[in-house]
mmCIF file of C-alpha atoms in Angstrom:
data_model
loop_
_atom_site.group_PDB
_atom_site.id
_atom_site.type_symbol
_atom_site.label_atom_id
_atom_site.label_comp_id
_atom_site.label_asym_id
_atom_site.label_seq_id
_atom_site.Cartn_x
_atom_site.Cartn_y
_atom_site.Cartn_z
ATOM 1 C CA MET H 1 74.166 101.466 95.820
ATOM 2 C CA LEU H 2 76.422 100.014 98.548
ATOM 3 C CA GLY H 3 76.870 103.474 100.034
ATOM 4 C CA LEU H 4 73.105 104.000 100.053
ATOM 5 C CA LEU H 5 72.557 100.667 101.817
ATOM 6 C CA ARG H 6 75.130 101.593 104.455
ATOM 7 C CA THR H 7 73.419 104.935 104.995
ATOM 8 C CA LEU H 8 70.035 103.264 105.363
ATOM 9 C CA ALA H 9 71.471 100.718 107.821
ATOM 10 C CA VAL H 10 73.009 103.450 109.968
ATOM 11 C CA SER H 11 69.773 105.462 109.861
ATOM 12 C CA ALA H 12 67.760 102.410 110.920
ATOM 13 C CA ALA H 13 70.141 101.768 113.808
ATOM 14 C CA LEU H 14 69.802 105.377 114.951
ATOM 15 C CA VAL H 15 66.002 105.136 114.850
ATOM 16 C CA VAL H 16 66.072 101.961 116.976
ATOM 17 C CA CYS H 17 68.443 103.630 119.449
ATOM 18 C CA ALA H 18 66.287 106.776 119.614
ATOM 19 C CA ALA H 19 63.135 104.750 120.136
ATOM 20 C CA GLY H 20 64.707 102.704 122.917
ATOM 21 C CA GLN H 21 64.994 98.958 123.288
ATOM 22 C CA LYS H 22 61.438 97.796 123.910
ATOM 23 C CA SER H 23 60.514 95.389 126.688
ATOM 24 C CA ALA H 24 58.133 92.454 126.267
ATOM 25 C CA GLY H 25 55.278 94.520 127.728
ATOM 26 C CA CYS H 26 55.166 96.940 124.808
ATOM 27 C CA GLY H 27 51.817 96.857 123.051
ATOM 28 C CA ARG H 28 49.999 95.449 126.082
ATOM 29 C CA ASN H 29 47.237 97.353 127.834
ATOM 30 C CA LEU H 30 47.713 98.440 131.426
ATOM 31 C CA PRO H 31 46.621 95.846 134.004
ATOM 32 C CA ASP H 32 42.936 95.980 134.947
ATOM 33 C CA GLY H 33 42.217 98.887 137.271
ATOM 34 C CA GLN H 34 45.356 100.831 136.368
ATOM 35 C CA GLN H 35 45.542 104.127 134.513
ATOM 36 C CA ASN H 36 48.072 106.795 133.638
ATOM 37 C CA GLY H 37 49.209 108.811 136.648
ATOM 38 C CA GLY H 38 48.111 106.166 139.154
ATOM 39 C CA ARG H 39 50.019 104.489 141.992
ATOM 40 C CA TYR H 40 49.577 100.769 142.545
ATOM 41 C CA ASN H 41 50.831 97.988 144.784
ATOM 42 C CA ALA H 42 52.165 94.863 143.091
ATOM 43 C CA THR H 43 53.793 91.704 144.393
ATOM 44 C CA VAL H 44 56.279 89.151 143.168
ATOM 45 C CA GLY H 45 57.293 86.083 145.149
ATOM 46 C CA GLY H 46 55.202 87.335 148.068
ATOM 47 C CA ARG H 47 57.074 90.651 148.285
ATOM 48 C CA ARG H 48 55.647 94.073 147.548
ATOM 49 C CA PHE H 49 56.647 96.960 145.322
ATOM 50 C CA LEU H 50 54.885 100.232 144.536
ATOM 51 C CA VAL H 51 54.492 101.314 140.905
ATOM 52 C CA ASN H 52 53.890 104.904 139.776
ATOM 53 C CA VAL H 53 52.540 104.816 136.212
ATOM 54 C CA PRO H 54 53.664 107.935 134.286
ATOM 55 C CA ASP H 55 51.155 110.618 133.339
ATOM 56 C CA ASP H 56 52.084 110.350 129.648
ATOM 57 C CA TYR H 57 52.547 106.583 129.457
ATOM 58 C CA ASN H 58 51.951 105.052 126.017
ATOM 59 C CA LYS H 59 51.867 101.275 125.654
ATOM 60 C CA ASP H 60 53.710 101.524 122.332
ATOM 61 C CA THR H 61 56.456 103.933 123.429
ATOM 62 C CA PRO H 62 59.170 102.570 125.770
ATOM 63 C CA SER H 63 59.457 104.485 129.049
ATOM 64 C CA PRO H 64 62.494 104.937 131.315
ATOM 65 C CA LEU H 65 62.232 103.521 134.839
ATOM 66 C CA ILE H 66 63.835 104.357 138.180
ATOM 67 C CA LEU H 67 63.978 101.837 141.016
ATOM 68 C CA ALA H 68 63.945 103.734 144.324
ATOM 69 C CA PHE H 69 64.977 101.992 147.557
ATOM 70 C CA HIS H 70 63.956 103.270 150.992
ATOM 71 C CA GLY H 71 66.259 103.518 153.995
ATOM 72 C CA GLY H 72 66.467 101.064 156.875
ATOM 73 C CA GLY H 73 63.282 101.129 158.947
ATOM 74 C CA GLY H 74 61.467 102.935 156.152
ATOM 75 C CA SER H 75 58.958 101.977 153.475
ATOM 76 C CA PRO H 76 58.134 102.715 149.838
ATOM 77 C CA GLU H 77 55.568 105.285 150.959
ATOM 78 C CA ASN H 78 58.159 107.046 153.102
ATOM 79 C CA HIS H 79 60.789 107.124 150.378
ATOM 80 C CA ILE H 80 58.360 108.808 147.993
ATOM 81 C CA THR H 81 58.450 111.776 150.391
ATOM 82 C CA VAL H 82 62.249 111.596 150.589
ATOM 83 C CA ASP H 83 63.383 111.571 146.954
ATOM 84 C CA GLN H 84 60.298 113.548 145.818
ATOM 85 C CA LEU H 85 60.579 112.158 142.296
ATOM 86 C CA THR H 86 56.813 112.225 141.871
ATOM 87 C CA LEU H 87 56.814 115.984 142.566
ATOM 88 C CA GLN H 88 59.211 116.853 139.755
ATOM 89 C CA VAL H 89 57.720 119.184 137.141
ATOM 90 C CA LYS H 90 58.351 118.727 133.433
ATOM 91 C CA SER H 91 58.870 122.448 132.812
ATOM 92 C CA ASP H 92 61.877 122.420 135.167
ATOM 93 C CA TYR H 93 63.722 119.993 132.886
ATOM 94 C CA PRO H 94 63.785 121.444 129.351
ATOM 95 C CA ASP H 95 67.335 120.098 128.993
ATOM 96 C CA LEU H 96 66.481 116.403 129.482
ATOM 97 C CA SER H 97 66.205 113.918 126.637
ATOM 98 C CA MET H 98 63.906 111.883 128.910
ATOM 99 C CA ASP H 99 60.372 113.158 129.434
ATOM 100 C CA ILE H 100 59.723 113.606 133.176
ATOM 101 C CA ASP H 101 56.074 112.700 132.627
ATOM 102 C CA ASP H 102 57.063 109.435 130.945
ATOM 103 C CA ILE H 103 59.251 107.899 133.697
ATOM 104 C CA PHE H 104 58.129 104.982 135.848
ATOM 105 C CA TYR H 105 59.053 105.380 139.533
ATOM 106 C CA VAL H 106 59.065 102.026 141.296
ATOM 107 C CA TYR H 107 59.530 101.666 145.065
ATOM 108 C CA PRO H 108 60.314 98.112 146.253
ATOM 109 C CA ALA H 109 59.703 97.166 149.893
ATOM 110 C CA GLY H 110 62.363 95.638 152.129
ATOM 111 C CA SER H 111 61.884 92.911 154.745
ATOM 112 C CA SER H 112 60.906 93.133 158.405
ATOM 113 C CA LYS H 113 63.217 91.719 161.058
ATOM 114 C CA ALA H 114 62.676 88.394 162.801
ATOM 115 C CA GLY H 115 60.613 88.779 165.969
ATOM 116 C CA CYS H 116 59.005 92.021 164.814
ATOM 117 C CA GLU H 117 55.560 90.756 165.867
ATOM 118 C CA GLN H 118 56.528 90.814 169.535
ATOM 119 C CA LYS H 119 57.929 94.329 169.203
ATOM 120 C CA ASN H 120 55.118 95.611 166.956
ATOM 121 C CA THR H 121 57.731 96.795 164.446
ATOM 122 C CA CYS H 122 56.812 94.784 161.355
ATOM 123 C CA ASP H 123 56.089 98.021 159.484
ATOM 124 C CA LYS H 124 59.814 98.845 159.641
ATOM 125 C CA LEU H 125 61.536 97.391 156.593
ATOM 126 C CA TYR H 126 65.207 96.715 155.903
ATOM 127 C CA TRP H 127 67.542 95.509 153.163
ATOM 128 C CA SER H 128 70.051 92.677 153.105
ATOM 129 C CA VAL H 129 72.956 95.082 153.636
ATOM 130 C CA ASP H 130 71.657 95.107 157.233
ATOM 131 C CA PRO H 131 73.556 92.494 159.279
ATOM 132 C CA ASP H 132 70.206 91.178 160.619
ATOM 133 C CA ILE H 133 68.557 90.626 157.217
ATOM 134 C CA THR H 134 69.207 87.528 155.106
ATOM 135 C CA ALA H 135 66.609 88.040 152.351
ATOM 136 C CA ASP H 136 67.662 87.493 148.742
ATOM 137 C CA ASP H 137 67.280 91.103 147.637
ATOM 138 C CA ILE H 138 69.268 90.604 144.440
ATOM 139 C CA GLY H 139 66.837 87.882 143.402
ATOM 140 C CA PHE H 140 63.913 90.088 144.435
ATOM 141 C CA VAL H 141 65.127 93.004 142.313
ATOM 142 C CA ASN H 142 65.652 90.755 139.304
ATOM 143 C CA SER H 143 62.121 89.393 139.740
ATOM 144 C CA VAL H 144 60.700 92.917 140.047
ATOM 145 C CA LEU H 145 62.442 93.928 136.827
ATOM 146 C CA ASP H 146 61.214 90.777 135.070
ATOM 147 C CA SER H 147 57.643 91.524 136.152
ATOM 148 C CA LEU H 148 57.814 95.186 135.156
ATOM 149 C CA GLU H 149 59.360 94.446 131.770
ATOM 150 C CA ASP H 150 56.625 91.914 131.044
ATOM 151 C CA THR H 151 53.794 94.213 132.186
ATOM 152 C CA TYR H 152 54.748 97.650 130.858
ATOM 153 C CA CYS H 153 56.451 99.124 127.806
ATOM 154 C CA LEU H 154 59.907 99.974 129.139
ATOM 155 C CA ASP H 155 63.116 101.223 127.566
ATOM 156 C CA MET H 156 65.530 98.415 128.459
ATOM 157 C CA ASN H 157 68.474 100.794 128.004
ATOM 158 C CA ARG H 158 67.094 103.294 130.524
ATOM 159 C CA LEU H 159 66.569 101.458 133.800
ATOM 160 C CA TYR H 160 68.109 103.199 136.828
ATOM 161 C CA ALA H 161 68.484 102.651 140.586
ATOM 162 C CA GLU H 162 68.711 105.039 143.539
ATOM 163 C CA GLY H 163 68.392 104.662 147.281
ATOM 164 C CA LYS H 164 69.007 106.258 150.662
ATOM 165 C CA SER H 165 71.074 104.788 153.541
ATOM 166 C CA GLN H 166 70.452 101.016 153.533
ATOM 167 C CA GLY H 167 68.697 101.572 150.206
ATOM 168 C CA GLY H 168 71.888 103.236 148.995
ATOM 169 C CA GLY H 169 73.860 100.278 150.280
ATOM 170 C CA LEU H 170 71.606 97.986 148.272
ATOM 171 C CA VAL H 171 72.062 100.162 145.177
ATOM 172 C CA ASN H 172 75.818 99.702 145.595
ATOM 173 C CA LYS H 173 75.266 95.952 145.969
ATOM 174 C CA LEU H 174 73.213 95.927 142.760
ATOM 175 C CA ALA H 175 75.942 97.816 140.907
ATOM 176 C CA CYS H 176 78.430 95.213 142.144
ATOM 177 C CA ASP H 177 76.293 92.295 140.977
ATOM 178 C CA SER H 178 77.387 90.612 137.762
ATOM 179 C CA GLY H 179 73.803 90.343 136.502
ATOM 180 C CA VAL H 180 71.995 93.475 137.690
ATOM 181 C CA SER H 181 74.890 95.705 136.638
ATOM 182 C CA LYS H 182 74.137 94.651 133.050
ATOM 183 C CA ARG H 183 70.407 95.430 133.368
ATOM 184 C CA VAL H 184 70.578 98.827 135.087
ATOM 185 C CA ALA H 185 72.210 101.760 133.308
ATOM 186 C CA ALA H 186 73.304 103.878 136.295
ATOM 187 C CA PHE H 187 73.284 103.826 140.094
ATOM 188 C CA SER H 188 72.837 106.576 142.694
ATOM 189 C CA PRO H 189 73.415 105.810 146.396
ATOM 190 C CA VAL H 190 72.682 108.616 148.870
ATOM 191 C CA SER H 191 74.214 108.490 152.358
ATOM 192 C CA GLY H 192 74.876 104.856 151.512
ATOM 193 C CA ALA H 193 75.290 102.193 154.204
ATOM 194 C CA TYR H 194 78.122 100.070 152.834
ATOM 195 C CA TYR H 195 78.318 97.464 155.607
ATOM 196 C CA THR H 196 81.141 95.038 154.804
ATOM 197 C CA ALA H 197 82.264 91.867 156.581
ATOM 198 C CA VAL H 198 86.069 91.996 156.882
ATOM 199 C CA ASP H 199 88.462 90.416 159.369
ATOM 200 C CA ASP H 200 90.340 93.591 160.272
ATOM 201 C CA CYS H 201 88.247 96.727 160.662
ATOM 202 C CA GLU H 202 90.626 99.471 161.718
ATOM 203 C CA PRO H 203 91.164 103.142 160.863
ATOM 204 C CA PRO H 204 91.553 104.603 158.302
ATOM 205 C CA PHE H 205 88.901 102.086 157.095
ATOM 206 C CA GLU H 206 90.445 101.837 153.631
ATOM 207 C CA PHE H 207 90.122 98.082 153.153
ATOM 208 C CA ASP H 208 89.857 96.252 149.828
ATOM 209 C CA LEU H 209 86.253 96.255 148.583
ATOM 210 C CA ASN H 210 86.895 94.326 145.374
ATOM 211 C CA PRO H 211 86.247 90.847 146.861
ATOM 212 C CA PHE H 212 82.680 92.058 147.475
ATOM 213 C CA CYS H 213 82.131 93.702 144.097
ATOM 214 C CA SER H 214 82.129 91.971 140.700
ATOM 215 C CA PRO H 215 80.090 93.985 138.179
ATOM 216 C CA GLY H 216 79.348 92.327 134.857
ATOM 217 C CA ARG H 217 80.599 95.269 132.803
ATOM 218 C CA ASP H 218 83.138 98.076 132.793
ATOM 219 C CA ASN H 219 82.223 101.746 133.052
ATOM 220 C CA VAL H 220 79.455 101.414 135.645
ATOM 221 C CA PRO H 221 78.099 104.957 136.266
ATOM 222 C CA ILE H 222 77.939 105.938 139.954
ATOM 223 C CA PHE H 223 76.418 109.193 141.274
ATOM 224 C CA ALA H 224 76.707 109.386 145.060
ATOM 225 C CA PHE H 225 76.253 111.791 147.951
ATOM 226 C CA HIS H 226 77.552 111.710 151.509
ATOM 227 C CA GLY H 227 77.581 114.344 154.249
ATOM 228 C CA LYS H 228 80.644 114.921 156.396
ATOM 229 C CA LYS H 229 78.439 115.273 159.478
ATOM 230 C CA ASP H 230 76.755 111.908 158.975
ATOM 231 C CA THR H 231 76.841 110.154 162.359
ATOM 232 C CA THR H 232 74.753 107.174 161.215
ATOM 233 C CA ILE H 233 77.098 106.091 158.419
ATOM 234 C CA PRO H 234 80.234 108.130 159.181
ATOM 235 C CA PHE H 235 81.983 109.787 156.253
ATOM 236 C CA ASP H 236 85.385 108.657 157.544
ATOM 237 C CA GLY H 237 84.291 105.060 158.043
ATOM 238 C CA ALA H 238 83.659 103.087 161.222
ATOM 239 C CA SER H 239 83.342 99.716 162.876
ATOM 240 C CA LYS H 240 79.622 99.212 163.481
ATOM 241 C CA ARG H 241 77.283 96.289 164.162
ATOM 242 C CA ASN H 242 80.076 93.741 163.670
ATOM 243 C CA ARG H 243 80.699 95.119 160.200
ATOM 244 C CA CYS H 244 83.073 97.622 158.662
ATOM 245 C CA LEU H 245 82.040 100.848 156.943
ATOM 246 C CA PRO H 246 84.587 102.160 154.422
ATOM 247 C CA ARG H 247 85.833 105.714 154.381
ATOM 248 C CA ILE H 248 83.653 107.306 151.699
ATOM 249 C CA PRO H 249 86.422 108.824 149.508
ATOM 250 C CA HIS H 250 88.115 105.407 149.527
ATOM 251 C CA TRP H 251 84.839 103.779 148.491
ATOM 252 C CA ALA H 252 84.600 106.218 145.553
ATOM 253 C CA ASP H 253 88.270 105.680 144.643
ATOM 254 C CA GLN H 254 87.658 101.948 144.452
ATOM 255 C CA TRP H 255 84.701 102.441 142.120
ATOM 256 C CA ALA H 256 86.888 104.631 139.910
ATOM 257 C CA ALA H 257 89.613 101.978 139.827
ATOM 258 C CA ARG H 258 87.015 99.300 139.074
ATOM 259 C CA ASP H 259 85.848 101.421 136.142
ATOM 260 C CA ARG H 260 89.490 101.757 135.005
ATOM 261 C CA LEU H 261 89.581 105.478 135.780
ATOM 262 C CA SER H 262 92.175 107.618 137.507
ATOM 263 C CA THR H 263 91.732 107.668 141.279
ATOM 264 C CA SER H 264 92.634 111.369 141.341
ATOM 265 C CA PRO H 265 89.282 113.105 140.867
ATOM 266 C CA GLU H 266 88.638 116.583 139.553
ATOM 267 C CA LYS H 267 87.197 118.763 142.318
ATOM 268 C CA SER H 268 84.716 121.587 141.819
ATOM 269 C CA GLU H 269 82.407 123.647 144.022
ATOM 270 C CA LEU H 270 78.638 123.219 143.876
ATOM 271 C CA THR H 271 77.931 125.542 146.832
ATOM 272 C CA PRO H 272 80.291 127.193 149.341
ATOM 273 C CA THR H 273 79.943 124.075 151.528
ATOM 274 C CA THR H 274 79.474 121.432 148.819
ATOM 275 C CA SER H 275 82.200 119.836 146.711
ATOM 276 C CA VAL H 276 81.857 117.621 143.653
ATOM 277 C CA PHE H 277 84.508 114.995 142.922
ATOM 278 C CA LYS H 278 84.434 113.654 139.361
ATOM 279 C CA TYR H 279 86.353 110.623 138.190
ATOM 280 C CA GLY H 280 86.727 110.011 134.464
ATOM 281 C CA GLY H 281 84.858 113.181 133.584
ATOM 282 C CA GLY H 282 82.054 112.260 135.963
ATOM 283 C CA LEU H 283 81.396 108.586 135.210
ATOM 284 C CA VAL H 284 81.918 108.177 138.940
ATOM 285 C CA THR H 285 80.780 111.269 140.843
ATOM 286 C CA LEU H 286 80.802 111.876 144.596
ATOM 287 C CA ILE H 287 79.107 114.945 146.066
ATOM 288 C CA VAL H 288 80.216 115.886 149.585
ATOM 289 C CA ASP H 289 78.733 118.538 151.854
ATOM 290 C CA ASN H 290 80.619 119.788 154.908
ATOM 291 C CA ASN H 291 77.529 120.525 157.005
ATOM 292 C CA LEU H 292 74.956 117.884 156.083
ATOM 293 C CA GLY H 293 74.372 114.656 157.962
ATOM 294 C CA HIS H 294 72.494 111.459 157.132
ATOM 295 C CA VAL H 295 70.043 113.011 154.676
ATOM 296 C CA TRP H 296 68.774 113.159 151.121
ATOM 297 C CA PRO H 297 69.810 116.754 150.277
ATOM 298 C CA ALA H 298 66.976 119.158 149.518
ATOM 299 C CA THR H 299 66.347 122.889 149.790
ATOM 300 C CA VAL H 300 62.801 122.195 150.990
ATOM 301 C CA LYS H 301 61.412 119.981 153.714
ATOM 302 C CA ASN H 302 61.216 116.334 152.725
ATOM 303 C CA GLY H 303 60.399 113.097 154.533
ATOM 304 C CA ASP H 304 64.002 112.800 155.624
ATOM 305 C CA ASN H 305 65.404 116.116 156.827
ATOM 306 C CA ASP H 306 62.927 117.211 159.546
ATOM 307 C CA GLY H 307 62.807 120.616 157.882
ATOM 308 C CA LYS H 308 66.581 121.138 158.181
ATOM 309 C CA VAL H 309 67.096 122.038 154.554
ATOM 310 C CA GLY H 310 70.385 121.896 152.691
ATOM 311 C CA PRO H 311 72.138 124.184 150.199
ATOM 312 C CA PHE H 312 71.158 122.169 147.100
ATOM 313 C CA ASP H 313 68.633 119.682 145.733
ATOM 314 C CA PHE H 314 70.055 116.262 144.952
ATOM 315 C CA THR H 315 67.132 114.835 142.963
ATOM 316 C CA PRO H 316 67.425 117.158 139.910
ATOM 317 C CA LEU H 317 71.175 116.501 139.740
ATOM 318 C CA MET H 318 70.545 112.759 139.854
ATOM 319 C CA LEU H 319 67.933 112.934 137.092
ATOM 320 C CA ARG H 320 70.306 114.872 134.855
ATOM 321 C CA PHE H 321 73.041 112.311 135.524
ATOM 322 C CA PHE H 322 70.702 109.437 134.686
ATOM 323 C CA ASP H 323 69.570 111.219 131.532
ATOM 324 C CA LYS H 324 73.080 111.026 130.094
ATOM 325 C CA LYS H 325 73.574 107.317 130.858
ATOM 326 C CA THR H 326 72.148 104.429 128.845
ATOM 327 C CA LEU H 327 73.145 100.796 128.383
ATOM 328 C CA SER H 328 73.342 101.164 124.590
#
């Protein structure tokens, strides 16, 4: 009898895990005016975010969610054309445990700079990694997650974050936060802007990043890209805008050390010009391309590359990485 009870307990636990940890919004109807497959603006604390409701959303079945952060000077609408998540086709992902048509894609909006009215640039939005922005973006992201979890049926173990440039810098900041790092399962910064305030900013730009990074858990999954020809956020680091940008391999090494992994990654080839560096079997992964600049890699034109396509598509790789990472 005791053995049977143990078996039933394990089976029940597996069912709960398979079903996902449900958010408070499970069982609630969609907000008035919303329907499956729609895109809607929402606000929290006076700030905006864009919600893409999945085609196959079911109020009783918890859905995964990806937070997607635009680059500096961009917008949610622009970033949709950059990461192209909403264009992904279910039939291209037979290997995923997640259902592509069941994922929420949420695009928060950054803040405009002071004095933008005079310059007519208030449509250009930035994140608090920018030296000129002082907004509480960590608080904003927590509030967005609170609102989403209360409104929709979400899988609390499958919340993810990605972003480009300043958005990538914010994703790194979220991963470093003691609270958000325990809410979000995995993080993917692309061409990340890791502006850091240090006293001595000198080559080789391999300064200690740990004083600026205190995640609330071990084994934080990181899936990053950076191009060696990036002149906006240089691969080898730089002193820029009264801040310091770390050398990208050093940045990845520090994440590996923070996750208690070896700082000697395994290197493999993705394309003849693209290398993949995996720490701890890939818990921390850095993809580097010799010829790409400050872009979101894609083999087709996107809202970021001006038609200068790359040798691989980053978005499918990111989705497959996310698929293997949960908080449970």
